[in-house]
Amino acid sequence: MHGEVGDRLGRVLDAGRALTSELDLDALLERVLHVARELTGARYAAIRIVDERRPEQARFRTSGIDEHVWAAAHPGAVGFSPVRSFLSAPVLVGGEASGHLYLSEKEYGGGFDDDDVHDLDTLAGWAAIGIANARRFGAGEQRRAQLERAVAGMEASMDALAVGDAPDLDHVLDLIADRARALAEADAVIIWLRDGQWLRLAAHAGRGHPPADAAVPVESSTSGRALARDRPERVDDISTLDVPPADYGLPGATSALIVPLVFRRSGLGVLVAFDHVGREPSFSEEDERALRSFAASAATAVTTARSVSRQRLRESLAAAEAERRRWARELHDETLQGLGAVKLALATGLHGDRERARPAVEGAIAELEHQITALRAIITELRPAALDELGLGPAMRSLAARIAERSGLEVRTHLDLGSGRLPPETETVAYRVAQEALTNVVKHAQARTVELTARGERGALVVRIADDGQGIDTRRLHGTGLGLVGMRERAELAAGRLAIASGERGTTVTLTLPQA
């Protein structure tokens, strides 16, 4: 008898040592059930563990019987049919009732006895210690994962800042998309950058093939509203998005995490991650924190890259303008004077044998006059003298007159620029944008009338070119051959903005530039 008791006590102690050393909660509960059945001879066992502070850690496990069958058979179930034997013990974790351990149907010897009750109570005590250890370990592992995630986020953020000095904005955006995808464990990532009233595709990483001209409206899209509020948004049901991802090349997406890209309160765009590829199908609060922290650095990198690109473009445009001035001077001082001398010489030749020389000389004179007129037009297009000598108003009036003469368009001008001169860069940008916009009207709009307006409005110079021709689809402007990229770049270099509005009839291009 003493040997049997000692053997049973030894098994309980061995079980206790095994249970308290198991740090995986699910494996621990499986072992508790196995040991309980082995010690008591029970055919069925179950354990229920709850934690009000951590609902996600609630567990219910069974052994020897399916949990649904158990729910219909144990004494607490509705409609329970009496079983031959049943035994339970509370599991007290940290002195609080955190669940119960249940046994049913002793295989040998009839019902459960006092030894079984004692063993089950002891086992429940060991289980409580093991559960507390497993929870502490799990919390530690979670914390370790969070720290690793935070470190990865900081490293990714440093990468984003480091690439900010890269010469190519597109390369910077591609790197940011790749880093964000890895950080959020996403199936795909898209970066939208704001362009007026649209968010346009700037970069993509992962699954899908979004078209280069993909865009969503700022005012009527979930991404646009997240940007306006400067607040991330987790989307567990993709059908709630205003614009379905399938519309821009991401069919089959199920969840999303939308994070604004904001630099010094200026909304640059939005970073959107689709479909978490980890254990959970949706993005977590931790994913949101990590990606938002990264987005702050990414916004800085984008701004830096843009600044570098703008400076280089500014230098390029300045060099181009200087080259235009040089060509204008050379053509005026050398070519035109030379042609004028030829004209004079030919005219003088008319005083010789007129019968023989007249037809050739008259033809040469006519051709020279034609070439001189063409060269004057080239010089004016390269750099109108009125822009340098008289200012923006006279240059625009001259531009409108030339456009009307060449195209037959009715060009109406409404200019109110005051008597003073604007900064040279401002005048150049305003003139070039007006020139490009009017050229587009002539080539593409099939218009009859166009209005060129330039005036000061609330401390800014506003230039509008409005035609009555066929409209254009503003959603498809990105990447078109209408010279719009250069117009936008010029506007941005002068700290201004370009807006384009179009309907079925007519298009309006509005350039706004600071006057100071």
XYZ file of C-alpha atoms in Angstrom:
516
model
C 0.000 0.000 0.000
C 2.769 2.376 0.957
C 4.565 1.464 -2.251
C 1.453 2.268 -4.273
C 1.028 5.639 -2.512
C 4.689 6.475 -2.965
C 4.543 5.529 -6.628
C 1.446 7.690 -7.119
C 3.054 10.623 -5.300
C 6.160 10.229 -7.442
C 4.080 10.410 -10.608
C 2.351 13.571 -9.350
C 5.715 15.196 -8.585
C 7.125 14.174 -11.963
C 4.031 15.608 -13.607
C 4.480 18.839 -11.639
C 8.083 19.240 -12.736
C 7.088 18.624 -16.354
C 4.180 21.063 -16.209
C 6.110 23.906 -14.622
C 8.872 23.607 -17.229
C 6.510 23.790 -20.236
C 6.406 27.385 -21.534
C 4.018 26.964 -24.464
C 0.480 27.443 -23.124
C -1.293 25.178 -25.608
C 1.253 22.378 -25.158
C 0.962 22.795 -21.382
C -2.812 22.330 -21.403
C -2.511 19.230 -23.583
C -0.004 17.747 -21.101
C -2.246 18.560 -18.107
C -5.111 16.617 -19.685
C -2.860 13.687 -20.534
C -1.422 13.487 -16.986
C -4.866 13.890 -15.386
C -6.279 10.953 -17.312
C -3.210 8.865 -16.653
C -3.248 9.504 -12.880
C -6.961 8.989 -12.312
C -7.921 6.528 -15.039
C -10.503 8.951 -16.476
C -11.670 8.309 -20.013
C -12.362 11.976 -20.718
C -10.758 15.199 -19.553
C -11.249 18.897 -20.275
C -9.781 22.190 -19.099
C -11.144 25.712 -19.458
C -8.873 28.697 -18.811
C -10.009 32.330 -18.930
C -8.296 35.691 -18.324
C -10.514 38.754 -18.162
C -7.518 41.048 -18.668
C -6.361 39.077 -21.716
C -9.454 37.670 -23.471
C -7.288 36.462 -26.362
C -5.624 33.978 -23.966
C -8.865 32.107 -23.144
C -8.544 28.387 -23.861
C -10.778 25.276 -23.835
C -9.199 21.894 -24.495
C -10.484 18.313 -24.287
C -8.879 14.871 -24.308
C -10.529 11.592 -25.195
C -13.633 13.295 -26.576
C -14.504 16.072 -29.017
C -15.168 19.404 -27.307
C -18.660 19.637 -28.850
C -19.544 16.187 -27.540
C -18.119 17.159 -24.151
C -20.261 20.310 -24.063
C -23.340 18.116 -24.519
C -22.276 15.516 -21.945
C -20.723 17.177 -18.910
C -22.935 17.938 -15.855
C -23.112 21.661 -16.608
C -24.648 21.142 -20.032
C -28.327 21.649 -20.756
C -30.106 18.345 -21.246
C -27.258 16.436 -19.590
C -27.702 12.678 -19.407
C -26.251 11.451 -16.085
C -22.749 9.954 -16.360
C -21.387 7.328 -14.057
C -18.639 9.520 -12.576
C -17.523 13.167 -12.786
C -14.846 15.186 -11.008
C -13.620 18.808 -11.245
C -11.111 21.102 -9.567
C -10.601 24.886 -9.831
C -7.448 26.276 -11.395
C -6.283 29.243 -9.312
C -3.731 31.390 -11.138
C -2.282 34.080 -8.911
C -4.916 33.315 -6.262
C -7.762 34.030 -8.698
C -10.134 31.458 -10.174
C -9.009 31.247 -13.780
C -10.716 28.070 -14.891
C -11.536 24.458 -14.128
C -10.095 21.029 -14.772
C -12.747 18.355 -15.461
C -12.650 14.546 -15.487
C -15.362 12.095 -16.502
C -15.988 8.322 -16.719
C -13.375 6.480 -14.625
C -12.453 3.408 -16.613
C -11.762 1.024 -13.698
C -13.105 0.697 -10.195
C -16.373 2.619 -10.563
C -16.362 6.227 -9.411
C -13.542 8.603 -8.513
C -12.172 8.257 -4.970
C -10.494 10.568 -2.456
C -7.075 9.889 -3.921
C -8.345 11.004 -7.314
C -9.710 14.205 -5.751
C -6.373 14.855 -4.030
C -4.385 14.134 -7.185
C -6.637 16.356 -9.293
C -6.353 19.238 -6.790
C -2.567 18.843 -6.743
C -2.457 18.646 -10.528
C -4.640 21.762 -10.799
C -2.149 23.553 -8.535
C 0.783 22.499 -10.713
C -1.214 23.521 -13.796
C -1.827 26.984 -12.306
C 1.913 27.472 -11.742
C 2.662 26.259 -15.265
C -0.004 28.555 -16.763
C 1.384 31.564 -14.901
C 4.904 30.729 -16.144
C 3.687 30.239 -19.732
C 1.810 33.544 -19.641
C 4.835 35.392 -18.325
C 6.982 33.805 -21.001
C 4.418 34.618 -23.658
C 4.307 38.229 -22.506
C 8.089 38.302 -22.603
C 8.127 36.828 -26.089
C 5.526 39.337 -27.209
C 7.575 42.141 -25.721
C 10.699 40.795 -27.395
C 8.839 40.664 -30.715
C 7.653 44.225 -30.171
C 11.200 45.360 -29.440
C 12.497 43.572 -32.523
C 9.701 45.176 -34.533
C 10.570 48.575 -33.112
C 14.241 48.070 -33.962
C 13.299 46.971 -37.473
C 11.099 50.054 -37.740
C 13.918 52.326 -36.642
C 16.322 50.649 -39.055
C 13.785 51.009 -41.855
C 13.263 54.633 -40.874
C 16.997 55.258 -40.973
C 17.096 53.600 -44.394
C 14.348 55.930 -45.558
C 16.240 58.947 -44.288
C 19.465 57.688 -45.821
C 17.917 57.303 -49.267
C 16.612 60.850 -49.037
C 19.836 62.079 -50.581
C 19.406 59.741 -53.548
C 19.251 61.605 -56.838
C 16.097 59.993 -58.144
C 12.729 60.491 -56.425
C 11.255 57.392 -58.082
C 14.105 55.289 -56.676
C 13.481 56.711 -53.198
C 9.764 55.920 -53.437
C 10.441 52.351 -54.597
C 12.769 51.794 -51.628
C 10.188 53.186 -49.218
C 7.504 50.884 -50.647
C 9.782 47.844 -50.274
C 10.746 48.758 -46.674
C 7.131 49.406 -45.715
C 6.009 46.074 -47.149
C 8.640 44.187 -45.130
C 7.920 46.148 -41.962
C 4.139 45.612 -42.091
C 4.454 42.034 -43.411
C 2.104 43.040 -46.228
C 1.282 41.280 -49.462
C 1.436 44.563 -51.353
C 2.110 48.256 -50.731
C 1.072 51.296 -52.760
C 2.246 54.882 -52.306
C -0.152 57.600 -53.433
C 1.207 61.149 -53.740
C -1.118 64.115 -53.781
C -1.500 66.043 -57.034
C -4.173 68.691 -56.595
C -7.479 66.932 -56.024
C -6.080 63.492 -56.881
C -3.874 60.923 -55.227
C -1.713 59.479 -57.988
C 0.292 56.255 -57.996
C 3.923 56.986 -57.133
C 5.291 53.540 -56.176
C 4.205 49.922 -55.752
C 5.758 46.818 -54.183
C 4.511 43.252 -54.024
C 1.506 41.591 -55.624
C -0.502 43.176 -58.413
C 0.156 45.370 -61.430
C -1.325 48.845 -60.909
C -1.335 50.968 -64.084
C 1.074 53.898 -64.162
C -1.813 56.381 -64.378
C -3.756 54.933 -61.429
C -5.367 57.636 -59.288
C -8.075 58.075 -56.650
C -9.864 61.314 -55.719
C -8.844 63.066 -52.510
C -12.334 64.112 -51.463
C -14.182 60.870 -52.132
C -11.721 58.141 -51.189
C -10.861 56.472 -47.895
C -7.178 57.248 -48.462
C -7.965 60.909 -49.108
C -9.952 61.234 -45.895
C -7.163 59.524 -43.898
C -4.743 62.085 -45.339
C -7.058 65.002 -44.542
C -7.426 63.827 -40.917
C -3.747 62.804 -40.644
C -4.893 59.604 -38.997
C -4.124 55.985 -39.956
C -7.000 53.667 -40.705
C -7.136 49.886 -40.454
C -9.618 48.291 -42.841
C -10.576 44.697 -42.044
C -13.308 44.587 -44.700
C -11.976 45.782 -48.046
C -15.515 46.267 -49.376
C -15.844 49.365 -47.170
C -13.216 51.236 -49.237
C -14.736 53.910 -51.460
C -12.536 52.874 -54.390
C -12.100 49.071 -54.696
C -8.445 48.005 -55.016
C -9.456 45.947 -58.055
C -10.009 49.258 -59.861
C -6.285 49.971 -59.680
C -4.786 46.537 -60.219
C -5.106 44.761 -56.855
C -7.967 42.258 -57.186
C -8.554 39.870 -54.304
C -7.333 42.180 -51.541
C -9.145 41.581 -48.241
C -7.683 44.046 -45.724
C -5.705 47.281 -45.716
C -3.722 49.619 -43.497
C -3.751 53.267 -44.611
C -1.071 55.574 -43.196
C -0.705 59.276 -44.187
C 2.636 60.700 -45.308
C 2.848 64.111 -43.645
C 5.816 66.460 -43.392
C 5.494 69.550 -41.193
C 1.691 69.455 -41.385
C 1.778 69.214 -45.154
C 0.010 66.144 -46.519
C 2.267 64.604 -49.175
C 0.301 61.447 -49.812
C -0.668 58.076 -48.380
C 1.056 54.733 -47.843
C -1.355 51.784 -48.134
C -0.479 48.208 -47.148
C -2.728 45.369 -48.305
C -3.275 41.919 -46.755
C -1.155 40.938 -43.750
C 0.778 37.739 -44.495
C 1.490 36.741 -40.880
C -0.596 34.528 -38.637
C -3.433 37.044 -38.538
C -5.169 38.022 -41.809
C -5.658 41.659 -40.786
C -3.222 44.306 -39.630
C -2.826 44.865 -35.896
C -2.476 47.943 -33.753
C 1.244 47.160 -33.550
C 1.445 47.109 -37.364
C -0.220 50.509 -37.371
C 2.230 51.979 -34.845
C 5.241 50.567 -36.665
C 4.117 51.788 -40.072
C 3.124 55.220 -38.792
C 6.546 55.681 -37.211
C 8.160 54.631 -40.469
C 5.872 56.926 -42.483
C 7.137 59.974 -40.595
C 10.700 59.229 -41.716
C 9.525 58.283 -45.200
C 7.784 61.648 -45.567
C 11.050 63.372 -44.652
C 12.905 61.277 -47.223
C 10.351 62.116 -49.938
C 10.552 65.822 -49.139
C 14.347 65.717 -49.207
C 14.421 63.845 -52.513
C 11.927 66.267 -53.992
C 14.044 69.171 -52.846
C 17.136 67.674 -54.484
C 15.208 66.976 -57.694
C 13.744 70.472 -57.748
C 17.128 72.073 -57.236
C 18.582 70.079 -60.080
C 15.603 70.875 -62.280
C 15.839 74.531 -61.286
C 19.485 74.543 -62.350
C 18.591 72.757 -65.577
C 15.814 75.212 -66.426
C 18.024 78.152 -65.536
C 20.701 76.773 -67.836
C 18.113 76.298 -70.580
C 16.906 79.883 -70.198
C 20.491 81.127 -70.312
C 21.061 79.073 -73.452
C 17.928 80.570 -75.015
C 19.226 84.067 -74.259
C 22.576 83.207 -75.833
C 20.933 81.836 -78.981
C 18.657 84.839 -79.194
C 21.632 87.189 -79.021
C 23.661 85.231 -81.538
C 20.792 84.882 -84.000
C 19.985 88.545 -83.689
C 23.536 89.847 -83.742
C 25.004 87.505 -86.326
C 22.496 85.554 -88.399
C 19.936 88.270 -88.894
C 22.566 90.894 -89.613
C 24.243 88.575 -92.100
C 20.998 87.840 -93.868
C 20.201 91.534 -93.913
C 23.557 92.181 -95.587
C 22.813 89.546 -98.230
C 19.470 91.158 -98.866
C 21.170 94.536 -99.291
C 23.765 93.103 -101.660
C 21.140 91.459 -103.801
C 19.127 94.632 -103.888
C 22.224 96.485 -105.041
C 22.716 93.936 -107.791
C 19.467 95.013 -109.295
C 21.232 98.146 -110.519
C 23.349 96.012 -112.958
C 21.981 94.018 -115.903
C 18.426 94.054 -114.756
C 17.071 91.838 -117.513
C 19.259 88.926 -116.521
C 19.532 89.439 -112.767
C 16.041 90.556 -111.850
C 14.201 87.181 -111.602
C 16.957 85.535 -109.538
C 17.509 88.509 -107.337
C 13.804 89.040 -106.671
C 13.422 85.372 -105.774
C 16.396 85.528 -103.417
C 15.077 88.647 -101.774
C 11.688 87.048 -101.217
C 13.288 83.955 -99.734
C 15.495 86.022 -97.484
C 12.524 88.015 -96.262
C 10.767 84.751 -95.473
C 13.783 83.403 -93.582
C 14.206 86.621 -91.660
C 10.563 86.479 -90.574
C 10.961 82.822 -89.516
C 14.126 83.585 -87.576
C 12.462 86.477 -85.784
C 9.689 84.103 -84.748
C 12.234 81.576 -83.463
C 14.005 84.254 -81.451
C 10.737 85.419 -79.952
C 9.778 81.868 -78.987
C 13.196 81.234 -77.474
C 13.122 84.341 -75.352
C 10.727 87.203 -76.121
C 12.491 90.528 -75.821
C 9.349 92.031 -74.288
C 9.644 89.688 -71.299
C 13.110 90.979 -70.430
C 12.614 94.600 -71.457
C 8.963 95.419 -70.701
C 7.692 92.674 -68.375
C 5.086 89.941 -68.242
C 2.045 91.916 -69.446
C 3.442 93.054 -72.807
C 5.048 89.635 -73.370
C 1.699 87.901 -72.823
C -0.127 90.293 -75.149
C 2.472 89.657 -77.831
C 2.155 85.895 -77.270
C -1.626 86.064 -77.611
C -1.353 88.073 -80.824
C 1.064 85.569 -82.394
C -1.096 82.591 -81.402
C -4.185 84.272 -82.872
C -2.392 85.169 -86.103
C -0.971 81.693 -86.659
C -3.994 79.612 -85.621
C -7.041 81.718 -86.373
C -8.176 81.358 -82.741
C -9.850 84.264 -81.039
C -7.503 84.944 -78.118
C -8.897 87.325 -75.504
C -6.554 88.773 -72.897
C -7.479 90.157 -69.467
C -4.299 91.322 -67.772
C -4.123 93.254 -64.515
C -0.521 93.068 -63.346
C 0.024 96.563 -62.021
C 2.910 98.818 -62.949
C 5.710 97.080 -61.093
C 7.862 94.179 -62.238
C 7.600 90.699 -60.765
C 10.657 88.584 -59.864
C 12.328 87.272 -63.053
C 11.705 83.620 -62.154
C 8.009 84.307 -61.527
C 7.618 86.091 -64.866
C 9.444 83.314 -66.705
C 7.323 80.543 -65.145
C 4.060 82.410 -65.786
C 4.997 83.103 -69.406
C 6.193 79.563 -70.167
C 3.091 77.942 -68.624
C 0.813 80.293 -70.587
C 2.811 79.566 -73.746
C 2.549 75.781 -73.262
C -1.154 75.918 -72.375
C -2.009 78.040 -75.447
C 0.011 75.695 -77.648
C -2.013 72.766 -76.268
C -5.247 74.570 -77.083
C -4.131 75.067 -80.679
C -2.978 71.444 -81.078
C -5.609 69.488 -79.167
C -8.695 71.428 -78.088
C -10.373 72.200 -81.422
C -11.507 75.419 -79.806
C -12.779 78.641 -81.322
C -12.035 80.975 -78.410
C -9.501 81.031 -75.599
C -9.138 83.532 -72.764
C -5.795 84.415 -71.180
C -6.200 86.040 -67.773
C -3.440 87.199 -65.417
C -4.003 89.228 -62.275
C -3.034 89.551 -58.660
C -5.384 87.791 -56.243
C -4.830 87.757 -52.468
C -1.095 88.239 -52.656
C -0.607 85.736 -55.473
C -0.276 85.900 -59.246
C -3.045 83.849 -60.867
C -2.831 82.970 -64.557
C -5.796 81.236 -66.235
C -6.066 79.853 -69.737
C -9.661 78.801 -70.513
C -10.855 77.475 -73.888
C -14.230 76.419 -75.288
C -12.924 73.317 -77.045
C -13.307 69.621 -76.373
C -12.546 68.663 -72.795
C -9.983 66.176 -71.541
C -10.218 63.399 -68.971
C -8.387 64.881 -65.972
C -7.954 61.390 -64.481
C -5.688 60.491 -67.405
C -3.458 63.552 -67.375
C -0.615 61.868 -65.484
C 2.123 60.874 -67.892
C 0.401 62.337 -70.982
C 2.251 64.107 -73.751
C 0.506 67.451 -73.219
C 3.532 69.099 -71.634
C 1.796 68.988 -68.268
C 4.748 67.455 -66.420
C 6.964 70.384 -67.375
C 4.208 72.865 -66.496
C 3.748 71.313 -63.064
C 7.483 71.200 -62.447
C 7.850 74.858 -63.334
C 4.988 75.742 -60.976
C 6.474 73.726 -58.124
C 9.916 75.262 -58.615
C 8.398 78.703 -58.077
C 6.557 77.397 -54.942
C 3.279 77.539 -56.855
C 0.667 75.077 -57.996
C -1.042 74.109 -61.224
C -4.688 73.031 -61.415
C -6.542 71.666 -64.436
C -10.328 71.495 -64.702
C -12.179 70.099 -67.684
C -15.653 68.995 -68.670
C -17.265 67.832 -71.872
C -16.628 71.278 -73.291
C -13.666 73.398 -72.404
C -10.570 73.153 -70.261
C -9.187 75.628 -67.737
C -5.546 75.664 -66.660
C -4.903 77.736 -63.525
C -1.417 78.649 -62.346
C -1.025 80.222 -58.894
C 2.338 81.737 -57.940
C 3.377 83.673 -54.835
C 4.234 87.272 -55.723
C 6.710 87.794 -52.910
